Amino acid sequence: MVARRILRAGHPVLRQVAAPVIDPTDPAIAALVQDMRDSLAEVGGIGLAAPQIGVSLRVVIYRVPAERVSSLPGDREVPMTVMINPVLTPVAPPGPIGAEACLSVPGLVGMVARSPHLRLQYQTLAGEVVSTEAVGYHARVVQHECDHLDGVLYIDKLADPTSLVFRDELTLVEFEAARAATGATA
Ligand code: NI
């Protein structure tokens, strides 16, 4: 398969509501997911939604590395996971503000309030339905990625417009402080 170019804000596909996947076991979906994995691996990100490589379907891949797990009970390391047709149900309203970045808005970082606890249901490539929960950083990543399926970017949801800055203008201390607040790149 092949790493594809990751689209940046301004490309119309990133603003479309993506269509549901009718058959998650269709080999074309497995091929799409492999391209998403290859595209994400090339740039070293945390997660990717299909619209970011120009495919307007409800497919997301993401992982939670051990070093990003927050201290909230229930937050956890997650291996690379494929979610097809995900449905999020917040258990807690948006509250905690944390730093986010996005492969479709390269170089920038901004602060966003997200729900710290979600119920999550999705289909696998085998067509199985998975029901689970996401807490803390895990919940943030999932919300960021699933927003892409509705044509929403994190820059639409900034807690404070002045929080949007170029990452390389932050001092290391400022960056670490922002990242400690939970920090995502997806
Ligand atoms: Ni993103």
PDB file of C-alpha atoms in Angstrom, residues 7-121:
ATOM      1  CA  LEU A   7      -4.633  17.169   3.331  1.00  0.00           C
ATOM      2  CA  ARG A   8      -4.392  20.523   5.089  1.00  0.00           C
ATOM      3  CA  ALA A   9      -7.081  22.925   6.269  1.00  0.00           C
ATOM      4  CA  GLY A  10      -8.556  24.566   3.196  1.00  0.00           C
ATOM      5  CA  HIS A  11      -9.126  21.311   1.328  1.00  0.00           C
ATOM      6  CA  PRO A  12     -12.910  20.914   1.028  1.00  0.00           C
ATOM      7  CA  VAL A  13     -12.935  17.208   1.978  1.00  0.00           C
ATOM      8  CA  LEU A  14     -11.868  18.179   5.504  1.00  0.00           C
ATOM      9  CA  ARG A  15     -15.119  20.141   5.853  1.00  0.00           C
ATOM     10  CA  GLN A  16     -17.487  17.435   4.638  1.00  0.00           C
ATOM     11  CA  VAL A  17     -19.556  15.129   6.816  1.00  0.00           C
ATOM     12  CA  ALA A  18     -18.095  11.718   5.988  1.00  0.00           C
ATOM     13  CA  ALA A  19     -20.374   8.879   4.865  1.00  0.00           C
ATOM     14  CA  PRO A  20     -20.917   5.726   6.954  1.00  0.00           C
ATOM     15  CA  VAL A  21     -19.104   2.591   5.865  1.00  0.00           C
ATOM     16  CA  ILE A  22     -21.757   0.156   4.650  1.00  0.00           C
ATOM     17  CA  ASP A  23     -19.620  -3.016   4.872  1.00  0.00           C
ATOM     18  CA  PRO A  24     -16.561  -2.839   7.172  1.00  0.00           C
ATOM     19  CA  THR A  25     -15.386  -6.230   5.812  1.00  0.00           C
ATOM     20  CA  ASP A  26     -15.131  -4.917   2.235  1.00  0.00           C
ATOM     21  CA  PRO A  27     -11.481  -5.399   1.164  1.00  0.00           C
ATOM     22  CA  ALA A  28     -11.500  -1.798  -0.069  1.00  0.00           C
ATOM     23  CA  ILE A  29     -11.878  -0.678   3.558  1.00  0.00           C
ATOM     24  CA  ALA A  30      -8.933  -2.827   4.658  1.00  0.00           C
ATOM     25  CA  ALA A  31      -6.890  -1.261   1.845  1.00  0.00           C
ATOM     26  CA  LEU A  32      -7.947   2.220   2.966  1.00  0.00           C
ATOM     27  CA  VAL A  33      -6.914   1.436   6.551  1.00  0.00           C
ATOM     28  CA  GLN A  34      -3.517   0.195   5.376  1.00  0.00           C
ATOM     29  CA  ASP A  35      -2.987   3.443   3.476  1.00  0.00           C
ATOM     30  CA  MET A  36      -3.992   5.355   6.615  1.00  0.00           C
ATOM     31  CA  ARG A  37      -1.491   3.348   8.703  1.00  0.00           C
ATOM     32  CA  ASP A  38       1.268   3.983   6.168  1.00  0.00           C
ATOM     33  CA  SER A  39       0.407   7.689   5.944  1.00  0.00           C
ATOM     34  CA  LEU A  40       0.409   8.068   9.724  1.00  0.00           C
ATOM     35  CA  ALA A  41       3.632   6.086  10.163  1.00  0.00           C
ATOM     36  CA  GLU A  42       5.401   8.317   7.651  1.00  0.00           C
ATOM     37  CA  VAL A  43       4.737  11.432   9.734  1.00  0.00           C
ATOM     38  CA  GLY A  44       4.745   9.809  13.174  1.00  0.00           C
ATOM     39  CA  GLY A  45       1.356  11.017  14.406  1.00  0.00           C
ATOM     40  CA  ILE A  46      -1.077   9.749  17.040  1.00  0.00           C
ATOM     41  CA  GLY A  47      -4.167   9.377  14.894  1.00  0.00           C
ATOM     42  CA  LEU A  48      -5.647   9.918  11.462  1.00  0.00           C
ATOM     43  CA  ALA A  49      -9.148  10.110  10.019  1.00  0.00           C
ATOM     44  CA  ALA A  50      -9.924   8.940   6.466  1.00  0.00           C
ATOM     45  CA  PRO A  51     -10.935  12.441   5.265  1.00  0.00           C
ATOM     46  CA  GLN A  52      -7.375  13.576   6.032  1.00  0.00           C
ATOM     47  CA  ILE A  53      -6.189  11.458   3.090  1.00  0.00           C
ATOM     48  CA  GLY A  54      -9.115  12.550   0.941  1.00  0.00           C
ATOM     49  CA  VAL A  55     -11.557   9.703   1.615  1.00  0.00           C
ATOM     50  CA  SER A  56     -14.886  10.900   3.006  1.00  0.00           C
ATOM     51  CA  LEU A  57     -15.752   7.759   4.978  1.00  0.00           C
ATOM     52  CA  ARG A  58     -16.234   7.258   8.733  1.00  0.00           C
ATOM     53  CA  VAL A  59     -12.939   5.522   9.493  1.00  0.00           C
ATOM     54  CA  VAL A  60     -10.369   6.541  12.141  1.00  0.00           C
ATOM     55  CA  ILE A  61      -7.103   5.045  13.356  1.00  0.00           C
ATOM     56  CA  TYR A  62      -5.395   6.115  16.574  1.00  0.00           C
ATOM     57  CA  ARG A  63      -3.169   4.992  19.419  1.00  0.00           C
ATOM     58  CA  VAL A  64      -2.367   6.253  22.889  1.00  0.00           C
ATOM     59  CA  PRO A  65       1.365   5.966  23.657  1.00  0.00           C
ATOM     60  CA  ALA A  66       2.305   5.180  27.266  1.00  0.00           C
ATOM     61  CA  GLU A  67       4.027   8.543  27.728  1.00  0.00           C
ATOM     62  CA  ARG A  68       0.824  10.453  26.965  1.00  0.00           C
ATOM     63  CA  VAL A  69      -1.447   8.649  29.440  1.00  0.00           C
ATOM     64  CA  SER A  70      -2.819  11.117  31.988  1.00  0.00           C
ATOM     65  CA  SER A  71      -3.228  10.525  35.703  1.00  0.00           C
ATOM     66  CA  LEU A  72      -7.024  10.230  35.412  1.00  0.00           C
ATOM     67  CA  PRO A  73      -8.253   6.802  36.543  1.00  0.00           C
ATOM     68  CA  GLY A  74      -9.259   4.844  33.437  1.00  0.00           C
ATOM     69  CA  ASP A  75      -6.886   6.629  31.052  1.00  0.00           C
ATOM     70  CA  ARG A  76      -4.729   3.947  29.424  1.00  0.00           C
ATOM     71  CA  GLU A  77      -2.236   3.077  26.766  1.00  0.00           C
ATOM     72  CA  VAL A  78      -4.004   1.938  23.588  1.00  0.00           C
ATOM     73  CA  PRO A  79      -2.347   0.077  20.707  1.00  0.00           C
ATOM     74  CA  MET A  80      -3.107   1.207  17.160  1.00  0.00           C
ATOM     75  CA  THR A  81      -6.861   0.840  16.862  1.00  0.00           C
ATOM     76  CA  VAL A  82      -9.162   0.995  13.839  1.00  0.00           C
ATOM     77  CA  MET A  83     -12.622   2.467  14.413  1.00  0.00           C
ATOM     78  CA  ILE A  84     -15.269   2.216  11.712  1.00  0.00           C
ATOM     79  CA  ASN A  85     -18.508   4.180  12.081  1.00  0.00           C
ATOM     80  CA  PRO A  86     -17.629   5.345  15.628  1.00  0.00           C
ATOM     81  CA  VAL A  87     -20.337   6.805  17.855  1.00  0.00           C
ATOM     82  CA  LEU A  88     -19.296   8.871  20.880  1.00  0.00           C
ATOM     83  CA  THR A  89     -21.484   9.506  23.895  1.00  0.00           C
ATOM     84  CA  PRO A  90     -19.966  11.920  26.406  1.00  0.00           C
ATOM     85  CA  VAL A  91     -20.376  10.758  30.010  1.00  0.00           C
ATOM     86  CA  ALA A  92     -19.001  14.059  31.294  1.00  0.00           C
ATOM     87  CA  PRO A  93     -19.418  17.465  29.600  1.00  0.00           C
ATOM     88  CA  PRO A  94     -16.468  19.314  28.042  1.00  0.00           C
ATOM     89  CA  GLY A  95     -14.242  20.549  30.840  1.00  0.00           C
ATOM     90  CA  PRO A  96     -10.520  19.959  30.899  1.00  0.00           C
ATOM     91  CA  ILE A  97      -8.554  22.210  28.544  1.00  0.00           C
ATOM     92  CA  GLY A  98      -5.544  20.674  26.860  1.00  0.00           C
ATOM     93  CA  ALA A  99      -3.136  21.279  24.017  1.00  0.00           C
ATOM     94  CA  GLU A 100      -3.998  19.831  20.614  1.00  0.00           C
ATOM     95  CA  ALA A 101      -2.318  19.783  17.270  1.00  0.00           C
ATOM     96  CA  CYS A 102      -3.401  18.316  13.946  1.00  0.00           C
ATOM     97  CA  LEU A 103      -1.590  16.883  10.948  1.00  0.00           C
ATOM     98  CA  SER A 104      -3.997  18.916   8.791  1.00  0.00           C
ATOM     99  CA  VAL A 105      -2.968  22.157  10.532  1.00  0.00           C
ATOM    100  CA  PRO A 106       0.792  21.581  10.636  1.00  0.00           C
ATOM    101  CA  GLY A 107       3.030  23.543  12.964  1.00  0.00           C
ATOM    102  CA  LEU A 108       0.291  24.941  15.180  1.00  0.00           C
ATOM    103  CA  VAL A 109      -0.912  24.045  18.642  1.00  0.00           C
ATOM    104  CA  GLY A 110      -3.949  25.355  20.518  1.00  0.00           C
ATOM    105  CA  MET A 111      -5.971  24.736  23.647  1.00  0.00           C
ATOM    106  CA  VAL A 112      -9.318  22.925  23.468  1.00  0.00           C
ATOM    107  CA  ALA A 113     -11.859  21.838  26.102  1.00  0.00           C
ATOM    108  CA  ARG A 114     -12.929  18.210  25.724  1.00  0.00           C
ATOM    109  CA  SER A 115     -15.074  15.785  27.627  1.00  0.00           C
ATOM    110  CA  PRO A 116     -12.810  13.774  29.956  1.00  0.00           C
ATOM    111  CA  HIS A 117     -14.980  10.640  29.758  1.00  0.00           C
ATOM    112  CA  LEU A 118     -16.835   9.045  26.843  1.00  0.00           C
ATOM    113  CA  ARG A 119     -18.696   5.935  25.915  1.00  0.00           C
ATOM    114  CA  LEU A 120     -17.505   4.723  22.566  1.00  0.00           C
ATOM    115  CA  GLN A 121     -18.992   2.267  20.085  1.00  0.00           C
TER     116      GLN A 121
END
